[in-house]
Amino acid sequence: MEEFFNVADIFGENVFNDSVMQERLPKKTYQKLKQTISEGKELDLETADVIAHEMKEWAIEKGATHYTHWFQPLTGITAEKHDSFISAPLPSGKVLMSFSGKELIKGEPDASSFPSGGLRATFEARGYTAWDPTSPAFVRQDAAGATLCIPTAFCSYTGEALDQKTPLLRSMEVVSEQAVRLLRLFGNTTSKRVIPSVGAEQEYFLIDREMYLARKDLMYTGRTLFGAMPPKGQEMDDHYFGTIPERIEAYMRDVNIELWKLGVSSKTQHNEVAPAQHELAPIYAQCNVAVDHNQIIMETLRKVANRHGLQCLLHEKPFDGVNGSGKHDNWSLVTDDGINLFEPGKSPHENVQFLLILCLVLKAVDKHADLLRESASDVGNDHRLGGNEAPPAIISVYLGEQLEDVLTQLISTGTATKSKKGEKLATGVKTLPDFRKDATDRNRTSPFAFTGNKFEFRMPGSQDSVGEPNVVLNTIMAEALCEACDELEKAKDFDSAVHDMIKKLATEHQRIVFSGNGYADEWIKEAKKRGLPSINSLVEAIPALTTEATVSMFEKFKVFSKVELESRAEIEYEQYIKSINIEARTMIDMASKQIIPAVISYATELGLSIGTIADACPEADVSTQKELLIKVSNYLREAKDALVNLRETNEKAYTMKADSCKKANFYHDKVVKAMEELRAPVDALEMIVDKESWPMPSYGDMIFEV
Ligand code: ADP
Ligand code: MG
């Protein structure tokens, strides 16, 4: 264990945060930057020069030799290109360390190798990165050295977004604008901005690195493509919140120290449901910062694991048969002066505003359920959503018993006059009950749950960026707020207009509210009756990106253009195709080079031993060995046939001349099925073949021996 330290001392020590800026920047420069940050103004070059200089000096003190524009292309992870601070050598042969305002605010990486979905012609490969001054720069230190990282947005030469951050920043602006409009109608004259706030809980698996290196499937695809369940799975519920083993605790401690230094407020850690599964949650922050921090968290989890001889698996479903990993996106709207719009409030007046906003969330989620579902889709998440595990693939909203009851009263009588727990309230046309935080009866199966003063979107995948879900949440909310304001601004009697609107919205969008068991088959039937979309895979989800409702909303609020949306759909199809192709090829490789040869050796040994025994002792009963040999040979035959089929099917898919949508669907319908058909006999073989002969670590080795 390291020497004692105080968390408060190290927190944010590698971040060019407000206090560092205040200390190091000339007063005028600091004020200009603050203004830029709070009002979204553009920074002039002179000011940028001063900031860049100070940032460089500070970074060099932290050991930095290089700087990088740190951005989030549509690969799901971050990208960076490092430049050192050195200037051209002087006549004396020495160099100076320099960093200009221009270098701080704008970069021009060659963008031709990042996914663009056809947005840029290859001859026009230039992309731009632009500083996001609302997310602070930081110095990343590790064994490889130290680098100043500047969070940036990434656009094409013609200004189209090629990343997660650009649309996110756009969506934050629009939801703020529309929410402030509504607040003004309710008499709030002080709040200037409304900031989407996000806390993303991150789930992950940890296994021994040696075991990881012995599994090609984990190395190439992040998940196991073969593997039989050990005798024990997660049925004992003994891992969730269980004591954290010392090795893991030491790892978590190191992760926390790294994160705290980078200003990431890592707060909660615990074991998750599946063996070897854990969770980390930071304290919520402004949306774009939270999205950046989540990327830092994922990078740190991976990096620190290797130092501890561990491997961190961020894939949504590394192991079949035990729970997969997600990322719960806790989302709320908070004003710059600290009012949470999802806080139920104490007085009826606040309650009216709250109820309206709540109903607007219902409207937004109901209208764009398909898009929200799409925003949480990635290749790995297909094994969670629509598989038989949390959360279900159908979007619904959980409100809790009390709120749901209030909505029901509103719909049936037009007013809600009591709250469920029997409290009497003064009756009156517009009286509404006093809400209590309903934190006790949580529904863990709901994909979108109201949890006291925030919504928890539980669908996003563990390795995916939470950028997209938040772009969607912010924008669908902006649209609902905008439509409400358009109507209310014209109303003669505001109070009764609001009242009618709440009743109308509650009635129209009640179908999205569901508090029952989301895993039950009855819910799937019921949801169908209600007309809610049930989308079971990524390829089925992608079309939601380009529907009329999606395009017109995003274009109206200038978050995405139609072309940008089409390019994103294209990128997702391409990513699906590439990922499944890699998975199929990895399976083919493992089956033909490792598994089948190992099974043949085993069968041969078995055959030889039968012969040996029969020779030595003709009376001996070798029927058990014979039965085993027959079983092994049959599965072997099955595996061989399935391998041939997978090879052919994948080849057919790979050489198919079709658009990416058709191709992706073929991979989904045919290749994935062929993969499953190969896995089944191989997993059956693993159960009967001698453990010593099996060519890779088993599930038991990997998830119970960390
Ligand atoms: P859970 O029971 O789901 O673990 P927590 O209270 O621990 O709930 O919160 C989970 C995450 O939600 C944390 O990252 C927390 O900071 C975040 N969170 C709490 N309040 C809000 C809020 N108002 N808006 C957004 N996120 C929030
Ligand atoms: Mg949670």
XYZ file of C-alpha atoms and ligand atoms in Angstrom:
734
model
C 0.000 0.000 0.000
C 1.168 3.501 -0.800
C 1.726 6.092 1.851
C -1.259 7.910 3.280
C -2.702 10.687 1.180
C -5.646 13.009 1.365
C -8.120 12.638 -1.487
C -8.984 16.314 -1.317
C -5.321 17.136 -2.000
C -4.983 15.025 -5.107
C -8.461 15.595 -6.524
C -8.180 17.408 -9.832
C -4.424 17.905 -9.527
C -3.939 17.076 -13.203
C -6.804 19.222 -14.458
C -6.580 22.730 -15.837
C -9.691 23.568 -13.878
C -11.282 26.746 -12.704
C -9.071 27.224 -9.694
C -5.893 26.723 -11.741
C -7.169 29.166 -14.343
C -8.096 31.694 -11.731
C -4.675 31.412 -10.206
C -2.617 31.464 -13.377
C -4.498 33.510 -15.952
C -4.476 37.316 -16.008
C -7.764 38.540 -14.591
C -9.032 39.863 -17.931
C -8.237 36.647 -19.741
C -9.894 34.597 -17.059
C -13.057 36.686 -17.252
C -13.171 36.425 -21.033
C -12.821 32.668 -20.853
C -15.542 32.419 -18.228
C -17.796 34.452 -20.456
C -17.032 32.135 -23.359
C -17.900 29.165 -21.217
C -21.099 30.548 -19.733
C -22.454 32.250 -22.829
C -21.051 29.994 -25.511
C -19.222 32.919 -27.164
C -16.269 32.454 -29.461
C -12.825 33.033 -28.063
C -10.629 35.671 -29.739
C -7.157 34.611 -30.759
C -5.390 37.025 -28.458
C -7.112 35.572 -25.399
C -6.563 32.041 -26.682
C -2.820 32.779 -26.986
C -2.602 33.788 -23.353
C -4.563 30.728 -22.200
C -2.494 28.399 -24.386
C 0.729 29.782 -22.990
C -0.350 29.305 -19.388
C -1.797 25.898 -20.104
C 1.497 24.815 -21.637
C 3.558 26.118 -18.713
C 1.271 24.319 -16.302
C 1.376 21.083 -18.322
C 5.174 21.161 -18.563
C 5.350 21.455 -14.778
C 3.321 18.227 -14.700
C 5.907 16.590 -16.952
C 4.044 16.923 -20.253
C 6.120 16.877 -23.410
C 3.216 16.644 -25.848
C -0.281 17.931 -26.307
C -3.176 16.322 -28.078
C -6.643 17.228 -29.207
C -8.603 14.471 -27.534
C -11.765 13.654 -29.488
C -14.485 11.047 -29.842
C -14.937 9.841 -33.393
C -17.739 7.413 -34.172
C -15.701 4.409 -33.200
C -17.107 4.440 -29.662
C -13.680 5.235 -28.218
C -11.435 8.279 -28.153
C -8.748 9.326 -30.577
C -5.711 11.507 -30.273
C -2.758 12.703 -32.289
C 0.201 13.856 -30.263
C 2.355 16.884 -31.035
C 5.284 17.873 -28.909
C 5.587 21.417 -27.670
C 8.929 21.970 -29.338
C 9.363 24.759 -31.879
C 11.701 24.688 -34.868
C 15.320 24.628 -33.669
C 16.868 28.052 -33.169
C 20.170 29.066 -34.827
C 21.791 28.183 -31.510
C 20.627 24.616 -31.981
C 18.265 24.834 -29.012
C 14.494 24.632 -29.090
C 11.771 26.509 -27.277
C 8.578 25.004 -25.961
C 5.624 26.695 -27.597
C 1.885 26.302 -27.831
C -0.238 28.933 -29.530
C -3.856 29.914 -29.153
C -4.474 28.635 -32.632
C -3.078 25.237 -31.720
C -5.266 25.202 -28.639
C -8.561 26.001 -30.294
C -8.223 24.211 -33.592
C -6.539 21.127 -34.958
C -6.518 19.552 -38.393
C -6.031 15.824 -38.081
C -6.063 13.713 -41.199
C -9.511 12.282 -40.829
C -9.590 9.783 -43.649
C -9.327 6.754 -41.411
C -12.235 7.561 -39.124
C -15.775 6.422 -39.848
C -17.642 9.043 -41.811
C -20.445 7.053 -43.413
C -19.711 8.656 -46.753
C -19.725 12.217 -45.465
C -16.334 13.091 -46.831
C -14.874 12.120 -50.134
C -11.504 10.499 -49.498
C -9.689 13.207 -51.428
C -11.090 15.710 -48.944
C -9.810 13.980 -45.886
C -9.327 17.008 -43.741
C -11.167 17.129 -40.456
C -11.206 19.751 -37.781
C -10.981 19.431 -34.060
C -12.221 22.378 -32.027
C -11.681 22.987 -28.319
C -14.664 22.510 -26.024
C -13.737 24.993 -23.284
C -16.612 23.767 -21.110
C -14.780 20.466 -20.567
C -11.446 21.146 -18.863
C -8.072 20.125 -20.294
C -6.063 17.586 -18.328
C -2.623 16.028 -18.184
C -2.547 12.293 -18.470
C 0.487 10.780 -16.790
C 1.579 7.185 -17.096
C 4.632 5.049 -17.652
C 4.715 6.222 -21.256
C 5.050 9.882 -20.250
C 2.686 12.798 -19.795
C 0.424 14.462 -22.323
C -1.773 17.520 -22.202
C -5.212 16.391 -23.421
C -7.584 19.003 -24.792
C -11.194 17.836 -25.143
C -12.328 18.726 -28.638
C -15.194 18.329 -31.062
C -14.465 16.736 -34.438
C -16.037 17.996 -37.690
C -15.499 17.616 -41.380
C -14.051 20.390 -43.507
C -17.572 21.403 -44.410
C -18.732 21.444 -40.807
C -20.547 18.129 -40.530
C -20.219 16.381 -37.202
C -17.972 13.324 -37.257
C -18.070 12.669 -33.546
C -20.116 12.312 -30.378
C -19.389 15.692 -28.896
C -20.544 18.078 -31.625
C -24.196 16.968 -31.619
C -24.115 16.685 -27.851
C -23.102 20.322 -27.452
C -25.767 21.316 -29.976
C -28.427 19.334 -28.111
C -27.456 20.880 -24.784
C -27.990 24.341 -26.225
C -31.424 23.600 -27.611
C -32.831 21.887 -24.577
C -31.577 24.764 -22.459
C -33.207 27.331 -24.698
C -36.585 25.591 -24.668
C -36.543 24.817 -20.961
C -35.778 28.431 -20.111
C -38.740 29.427 -22.244
C -40.994 27.255 -20.132
C -39.499 28.499 -16.876
C -40.245 32.077 -17.907
C -43.887 31.128 -18.433
C -43.973 29.825 -14.895
C -42.588 33.124 -13.625
C -38.930 32.209 -13.227
C -36.930 35.279 -14.263
C -33.577 34.373 -12.780
C -32.336 31.136 -14.306
C -30.274 31.811 -17.415
C -29.578 28.307 -18.619
C -30.744 24.770 -18.068
C -28.024 22.171 -18.036
C -28.632 18.494 -18.695
C -26.861 16.652 -15.904
C -25.665 13.102 -16.247
C -24.297 10.430 -13.955
C -23.245 7.328 -15.876
C -22.816 4.137 -13.859
C -20.265 1.892 -15.514
C -20.333 -1.908 -15.289
C -17.337 -4.055 -16.199
C -15.771 -7.472 -15.780
C -12.293 -8.196 -14.483
C -10.438 -11.388 -15.256
C -6.871 -12.548 -14.978
C -4.796 -11.240 -17.872
C -3.069 -14.581 -18.456
C -6.467 -16.179 -19.016
C -7.461 -13.365 -21.325
C -4.343 -13.839 -23.405
C -5.156 -17.526 -23.723
C -8.540 -16.760 -25.339
C -8.441 -15.511 -28.915
C -12.131 -14.687 -28.790
C -11.675 -12.271 -25.905
C -8.635 -10.750 -27.532
C -10.189 -10.191 -30.945
C -13.827 -9.560 -30.110
C -14.044 -8.702 -26.408
C -16.406 -11.577 -25.679
C -16.247 -15.344 -25.433
C -17.565 -17.015 -28.573
C -17.408 -20.465 -27.015
C -17.703 -21.537 -23.435
C -19.867 -23.825 -21.348
C -21.303 -22.625 -18.069
C -19.535 -23.947 -15.000
C -21.611 -25.896 -12.444
C -22.091 -22.640 -10.571
C -23.287 -19.418 -12.169
C -24.848 -16.405 -10.530
C -27.827 -18.278 -9.062
C -26.590 -18.000 -5.489
C -26.678 -14.199 -5.656
C -23.525 -14.219 -3.588
C -21.521 -11.796 -5.691
C -23.773 -8.743 -5.752
C -22.502 -6.279 -3.156
C -20.283 -9.092 -1.842
C -16.997 -8.432 -0.096
C -14.504 -7.173 -2.616
C -11.429 -9.457 -2.822
C -8.134 -7.800 -1.934
C -6.721 -8.026 -5.436
C -9.759 -6.262 -6.849
C -9.806 -3.738 -4.054
C -6.183 -2.815 -4.739
C -7.128 -2.346 -8.371
C -10.132 -0.181 -7.550
C -8.006 1.945 -5.283
C -5.537 2.613 -8.093
C -8.361 3.354 -10.510
C -9.835 5.847 -8.066
C -6.532 7.623 -7.501
C -6.021 8.025 -11.247
C -9.561 9.243 -11.718
C -9.489 11.659 -8.814
C -6.286 13.214 -10.132
C -8.107 13.732 -13.411
C -10.993 15.408 -11.639
C -13.365 12.481 -12.172
C -15.455 12.180 -9.040
C -15.424 8.414 -8.757
C -17.796 7.762 -5.884
C -19.356 4.327 -5.715
C -17.881 0.916 -6.336
C -19.312 -2.493 -5.735
C -19.509 -6.009 -7.008
C -22.279 -6.552 -9.534
C -24.653 -9.463 -10.076
C -22.418 -11.725 -12.158
C -19.254 -13.287 -10.797
C -16.219 -11.092 -11.701
C -18.529 -8.180 -12.525
C -18.188 -4.786 -10.867
C -19.523 -1.262 -11.121
C -18.121 2.237 -10.787
C -20.217 5.394 -10.564
C -19.035 8.994 -10.498
C -21.030 11.873 -9.094
C -23.137 13.399 -11.848
C -21.845 16.325 -13.854
C -22.871 18.528 -16.753
C -23.693 16.286 -19.688
C -20.670 16.857 -21.969
C -18.257 16.620 -19.053
C -19.965 13.423 -17.880
C -19.622 11.923 -21.358
C -15.925 12.863 -21.464
C -15.435 11.512 -17.971
C -17.057 8.251 -18.891
C -14.478 7.864 -21.671
C -11.719 8.617 -19.172
C -13.232 6.045 -16.800
C -13.238 3.352 -19.475
C -9.648 4.128 -20.501
C -8.511 4.116 -16.883
C -10.295 0.862 -16.030
C -8.513 -0.815 -18.921
C -5.104 0.677 -18.340
C -4.895 0.105 -14.603
C -6.094 -3.499 -14.983
C -3.040 -4.393 -17.033
C -0.796 -3.027 -14.302
C -2.441 -5.436 -11.881
C -2.161 -8.467 -14.121
C -5.868 -8.165 -14.836
C -7.910 -7.544 -17.940
C -10.927 -5.280 -17.854
C -13.706 -6.411 -20.187
C -16.080 -3.634 -21.169
C -18.035 -5.708 -23.677
C -21.786 -5.924 -23.006
C -21.769 -9.694 -22.881
C -18.362 -11.240 -22.316
C -19.888 -14.457 -20.960
C -23.067 -16.241 -21.934
C -25.238 -17.437 -19.098
C -24.373 -14.686 -16.619
C -25.536 -11.066 -16.695
C -24.045 -8.670 -19.166
C -22.865 -5.120 -18.534
C -24.598 -1.853 -19.167
C -24.246 1.763 -18.409
C -27.062 3.415 -16.511
C -27.478 6.949 -17.765
C -28.948 9.062 -14.956
C -30.286 12.224 -16.534
C -31.890 15.384 -15.216
C -32.305 19.039 -16.181
C -30.857 21.529 -13.723
C -30.801 25.325 -13.989
C -27.600 27.317 -13.667
C -28.872 28.477 -10.280
C -29.389 24.947 -9.062
C -33.072 24.123 -9.606
C -33.640 20.543 -10.725
C -36.660 20.522 -13.059
C -37.371 16.906 -12.180
C -37.590 17.660 -8.476
C -41.260 17.113 -7.576
C -41.261 20.180 -5.324
C -43.300 21.062 -2.274
C -45.982 23.523 -3.222
C -48.816 22.872 -5.660
C -47.476 25.540 -7.950
C -44.143 23.767 -8.240
C -46.050 20.568 -8.638
C -47.900 21.906 -11.641
C -44.642 22.784 -13.342
C -43.221 19.421 -12.361
C -46.257 17.524 -13.609
C -46.172 19.338 -16.918
C -42.464 18.581 -17.370
C -43.059 14.982 -16.384
C -45.827 14.670 -18.963
C -43.539 16.242 -21.542
C -40.952 13.563 -20.800
C -43.663 10.952 -21.352
C -44.585 12.561 -24.641
C -40.963 12.788 -25.783
C -40.172 9.194 -24.881
C -43.426 7.859 -26.323
C -43.063 9.713 -29.596
C -39.401 8.798 -30.055
C -39.216 5.417 -28.342
C -37.662 3.878 -31.446
C -34.956 6.540 -31.593
C -34.173 6.233 -27.910
C -33.900 2.484 -28.323
C -31.578 3.060 -31.270
C -29.362 5.382 -29.263
C -28.642 2.550 -26.858
C -27.906 -0.018 -29.533
C -24.524 -1.326 -30.374
C -23.309 -4.665 -31.608
C -22.568 -6.035 -28.152
C -25.803 -4.751 -26.675
C -27.797 -7.096 -28.931
C -26.918 -9.781 -26.391
C -28.611 -7.810 -23.605
C -31.547 -5.947 -25.124
C -33.880 -8.439 -26.626
C -31.884 -11.266 -25.117
C -33.439 -12.536 -21.934
C -31.898 -10.112 -19.545
C -32.234 -6.630 -18.104
C -33.509 -4.354 -19.374
C -36.147 -5.473 -21.889
C -35.943 -4.205 -25.463
C -39.244 -2.347 -25.261
C -39.067 1.243 -24.089
C -41.446 2.100 -21.269
C -41.355 4.559 -18.392
C -41.560 3.616 -14.744
C -42.946 6.366 -12.530
C -43.494 4.700 -9.193
C -46.791 3.941 -7.566
C -47.579 7.404 -6.278
C -46.954 9.315 -9.482
C -48.712 6.758 -11.570
C -51.744 7.097 -9.344
C -51.698 10.874 -9.693
C -51.608 10.508 -13.455
C -54.551 8.137 -13.356
C -56.566 10.606 -11.297
C -55.684 13.374 -13.708
C -56.813 11.357 -16.660
C -60.086 10.224 -15.156
C -61.230 13.365 -13.373
C -59.003 16.102 -14.658
C -57.601 16.805 -11.227
C -55.526 14.938 -8.740
C -56.701 15.547 -5.216
C -54.970 13.001 -3.119
C -51.729 11.186 -3.004
C -51.739 7.470 -2.647
C -50.467 7.089 0.895
C -53.748 8.402 2.225
C -52.867 11.990 2.843
C -55.791 14.374 2.700
C -55.319 17.396 0.589
C -57.397 20.511 0.351
C -59.642 20.016 -2.627
C -59.709 22.566 -5.325
C -59.707 22.523 -9.042
C -55.999 22.864 -9.496
C -54.783 21.428 -6.268
C -52.248 18.749 -6.649
C -50.797 16.478 -4.040
C -47.468 16.939 -2.437
C -45.065 14.431 -3.875
C -42.653 12.380 -1.940
C -39.493 10.865 -3.292
C -40.459 7.366 -4.163
C -37.093 5.802 -3.662
C -38.226 2.585 -2.066
C -40.212 0.754 -4.681
C -37.689 0.802 -7.456
C -38.331 -1.274 -10.482
C -35.124 -2.782 -11.722
C -36.624 -4.159 -14.891
C -37.648 -0.823 -16.317
C -35.505 0.603 -19.102
C -36.411 4.189 -18.231
C -37.242 4.812 -14.607
C -38.041 7.918 -12.625
C -35.858 7.682 -9.528
C -36.800 10.569 -7.285
C -35.443 13.572 -9.158
C -33.853 12.091 -12.252
C -34.553 9.554 -14.933
C -32.401 6.496 -15.173
C -31.998 5.188 -18.714
C -30.731 1.665 -18.237
C -30.359 0.496 -21.807
C -27.016 1.873 -22.980
C -24.258 -0.667 -23.457
C -21.208 -0.845 -21.252
C -18.636 -0.143 -23.968
C -20.620 2.411 -25.925
C -20.333 6.167 -25.492
C -23.244 7.728 -23.610
C -23.017 10.621 -26.038
C -25.765 9.432 -28.342
C -28.375 8.573 -25.696
C -27.956 12.026 -24.235
C -28.151 13.745 -27.608
C -31.472 11.987 -28.079
C -32.772 12.697 -24.574
C -31.864 16.376 -24.811
C -33.344 16.840 -28.244
C -36.604 14.945 -27.795
C -37.099 16.933 -24.604
C -36.336 20.191 -26.421
C -38.976 19.318 -28.987
C -41.634 18.537 -26.382
C -40.813 21.704 -24.421
C -40.903 23.788 -27.569
C -44.317 22.500 -28.609
C -45.681 23.151 -25.139
C -44.280 26.699 -25.068
C -45.638 27.475 -28.544
C -49.093 26.669 -27.246
C -48.845 28.136 -23.761
C -47.338 31.420 -24.897
C -50.553 32.017 -26.833
C -52.911 30.992 -24.049
C -55.249 33.588 -22.539
C -55.628 31.827 -19.210
C -52.249 30.261 -18.487
C -53.343 28.232 -15.455
C -56.190 26.485 -17.150
C -54.187 26.003 -20.345
C -51.483 24.232 -18.361
C -54.080 22.190 -16.571
C -55.677 21.071 -19.818
C -52.334 20.352 -21.348
C -51.297 18.100 -18.477
C -54.526 16.142 -18.749
C -54.212 15.821 -22.490
C -50.576 14.723 -22.399
C -51.203 12.247 -19.605
C -54.076 10.726 -21.521
C -52.316 10.567 -24.843
C -49.072 9.132 -23.556
C -50.247 6.918 -20.746
C -49.421 3.902 -22.864
C -45.684 4.423 -22.339
C -46.067 4.130 -18.559
C -45.509 0.646 -17.225
C -44.597 -0.491 -13.758
C -44.935 -4.252 -13.981
C -42.359 -6.907 -14.646
C -40.565 -5.982 -17.861
C -39.241 -9.525 -18.320
C -42.615 -11.206 -18.424
C -43.961 -12.531 -21.701
C -47.301 -10.856 -20.932
C -45.584 -7.497 -21.164
C -44.445 -8.187 -24.705
C -48.045 -8.963 -25.657
C -49.400 -6.004 -23.734
C -46.823 -3.641 -25.272
C -47.815 -4.824 -28.704
C -51.441 -4.076 -27.904
C -50.440 -0.605 -26.792
C -48.582 -0.089 -30.043
C -45.157 0.311 -28.460
C -42.239 -0.620 -30.685
C -40.421 -3.819 -29.798
C -37.016 -3.696 -31.402
C -34.816 -6.680 -30.823
C -31.545 -5.906 -32.522
C -29.229 -3.217 -33.764
C -30.065 -3.810 -37.407
C -33.758 -3.426 -36.625
C -33.054 -0.281 -34.630
C -30.942 1.633 -37.142
C -33.827 2.718 -39.434
C -35.099 4.891 -36.552
C -32.237 7.274 -37.321
C -33.703 8.311 -40.625
C -37.474 8.292 -40.148
C -39.473 11.388 -40.947
C -40.085 12.078 -37.242
C -36.397 11.840 -36.423
C -35.096 13.859 -39.329
C -37.591 16.675 -38.951
C -36.928 16.980 -35.228
C -33.150 16.999 -35.517
C -33.230 19.389 -38.462
C -35.628 21.735 -36.704
C -33.240 22.066 -33.775
C -30.109 21.911 -35.944
C -28.649 19.045 -33.971
C -28.203 16.797 -36.994
C -28.818 17.352 -40.671
C -30.431 14.628 -42.720
C -27.069 13.915 -44.320
C -25.422 13.516 -40.938
C -28.142 11.112 -39.816
C -27.825 9.059 -42.967
C -24.094 8.880 -42.497
C -24.554 7.713 -38.922
C -26.923 4.972 -40.017
C -24.386 3.924 -42.628
C -21.591 3.832 -40.035
C -23.650 1.642 -37.733
C -24.454 -0.860 -40.454
C -20.787 -0.947 -41.407
C -19.722 -1.449 -37.819
C -22.184 -4.266 -37.428
C -20.921 -5.974 -40.577
C -17.291 -5.632 -39.567
C -17.865 -6.824 -36.010
C -19.839 -9.909 -36.952
C -17.339 -10.731 -39.659
C -14.518 -10.583 -37.108
C -16.503 -12.719 -34.669
C -17.259 -15.322 -37.341
C -13.654 -15.449 -38.495
C -12.422 -15.756 -34.923
C -14.779 -18.678 -34.337
C -13.610 -20.357 -37.520
C -10.017 -19.886 -36.477
C -10.521 -21.217 -32.956
C -12.632 -24.149 -34.026
C -10.366 -25.294 -36.812
C -6.983 -24.611 -35.249
C -7.587 -25.213 -31.570
C -10.802 -26.968 -30.702
C -11.255 -29.610 -33.374
C -7.609 -30.742 -33.231
C -7.833 -30.965 -29.425
C -11.009 -33.026 -29.612
C -9.477 -35.315 -32.229
C -6.466 -35.918 -29.974
C -8.758 -36.639 -27.088
C -10.871 -39.035 -29.140
C -7.767 -40.775 -30.408
C -6.489 -41.224 -26.882
C -9.845 -42.582 -25.861
C -9.840 -45.033 -28.774
C -6.302 -46.139 -27.996
C -7.178 -46.697 -24.367
C -10.162 -48.814 -25.303
C -7.906 -50.922 -27.526
C -5.264 -51.193 -24.826
C -7.752 -52.317 -22.222
C -9.426 -54.793 -24.557
C -6.030 -56.284 -25.436
C -4.911 -56.534 -21.862
C -8.173 -57.833 -20.507
C -10.790 -59.029 -23.015
C -13.334 -59.539 -20.211
C -13.187 -55.870 -19.094
C -16.286 -53.798 -19.771
C -15.288 -50.813 -21.945
C -18.840 -49.742 -22.738
C -18.485 -46.430 -20.807
C -15.435 -45.456 -22.815
C -17.143 -46.527 -26.003
C -20.246 -44.496 -25.239
C -18.082 -41.502 -24.545
C -16.186 -41.988 -27.781
C -19.430 -42.189 -29.725
C -20.726 -39.042 -28.068
C -17.527 -37.151 -28.716
C -17.398 -38.318 -32.315
C -20.994 -37.282 -32.937
C -20.487 -33.798 -31.547
C -17.256 -33.575 -33.488
C -19.093 -34.355 -36.677
C -21.734 -31.772 -35.814
C -19.074 -29.193 -35.067
C -17.271 -29.936 -38.309
C -20.479 -29.506 -40.340
C -21.335 -26.299 -38.538
C -17.835 -25.006 -39.154
C -18.105 -25.669 -42.859
C -21.481 -23.947 -42.910
C -20.207 -20.922 -41.018
C -17.240 -20.588 -43.334
C -19.492 -20.671 -46.397
C -22.131 -18.368 -44.948
C -19.578 -15.817 -43.841
C -17.834 -15.926 -47.200
C -21.170 -15.364 -48.882
C -21.874 -12.403 -46.643
C -18.421 -10.963 -47.113
C -18.513 -11.066 -50.901
C -22.159 -10.051 -51.170
C -22.838 -7.169 -53.526
C -25.533 -5.241 -51.713
C -26.016 -2.038 -49.771
C -24.860 -2.038 -46.172
C -28.402 -2.365 -44.779
C -29.068 -5.572 -46.723
C -25.645 -6.877 -45.924
C -25.986 -6.170 -42.209
C -29.334 -7.939 -42.163
C -27.808 -10.957 -43.863
C -25.091 -11.064 -41.209
C -27.747 -10.790 -38.525
C -30.078 -13.427 -39.940
C -27.620 -15.911 -41.375
C -24.104 -15.482 -40.039
C -25.100 -15.027 -36.398
C -27.287 -18.119 -36.679
C -24.442 -20.125 -38.181
C -22.235 -18.966 -35.311
C -24.750 -20.193 -32.770
C -24.916 -23.531 -34.570
C -21.187 -23.952 -34.239
C -21.118 -22.908 -30.632
C -23.690 -25.464 -29.462
C -21.760 -28.695 -30.229
C -18.469 -27.135 -29.144
C -19.902 -26.159 -25.767
C -21.320 -29.673 -25.437
C -17.858 -31.055 -26.173
C -16.283 -28.829 -23.556
C -18.543 -30.450 -20.987
C -17.341 -33.978 -21.771
C -13.772 -33.597 -22.936
C -11.055 -33.985 -20.320
C -10.259 -30.539 -18.877
C -6.531 -31.032 -19.470
C -7.185 -31.503 -23.167
C -9.342 -28.403 -23.616
C -7.235 -25.813 -25.411
C -8.300 -22.692 -23.469
C -9.374 -21.523 -20.003
C -12.951 -22.374 -19.094
C -15.670 -20.053 -17.792
C -15.009 -21.420 -14.337
C -11.305 -20.557 -14.585
C -12.051 -17.069 -15.796
C -14.884 -15.839 -13.637
C -14.356 -17.643 -10.369
C -10.608 -17.414 -10.002
C -9.884 -13.708 -10.102
P -28.492 4.047 -7.818
O -29.336 3.556 -6.720
O -29.093 3.856 -9.152
O -27.060 3.549 -7.744
P -27.464 6.685 -7.066
O -28.150 7.659 -6.192
O -26.273 6.026 -6.536
O -28.508 5.651 -7.604
O -27.086 7.470 -8.361
C -26.570 6.863 -9.491
C -25.977 7.945 -10.350
O -26.945 8.989 -10.566
C -24.759 8.647 -9.742
O -23.822 8.851 -10.782
C -25.344 9.936 -9.252
O -24.377 10.964 -9.152
C -26.346 10.225 -10.339
N -27.339 11.243 -9.980
C -27.868 11.534 -8.769
N -28.713 12.585 -8.857
C -28.736 12.973 -10.160
C -29.390 13.992 -10.886
N -30.211 14.842 -10.316
N -29.153 14.064 -12.220
C -28.331 13.209 -12.824
N -27.687 12.246 -12.197
C -27.864 12.114 -10.881
Mg -28.583 2.943 -10.859
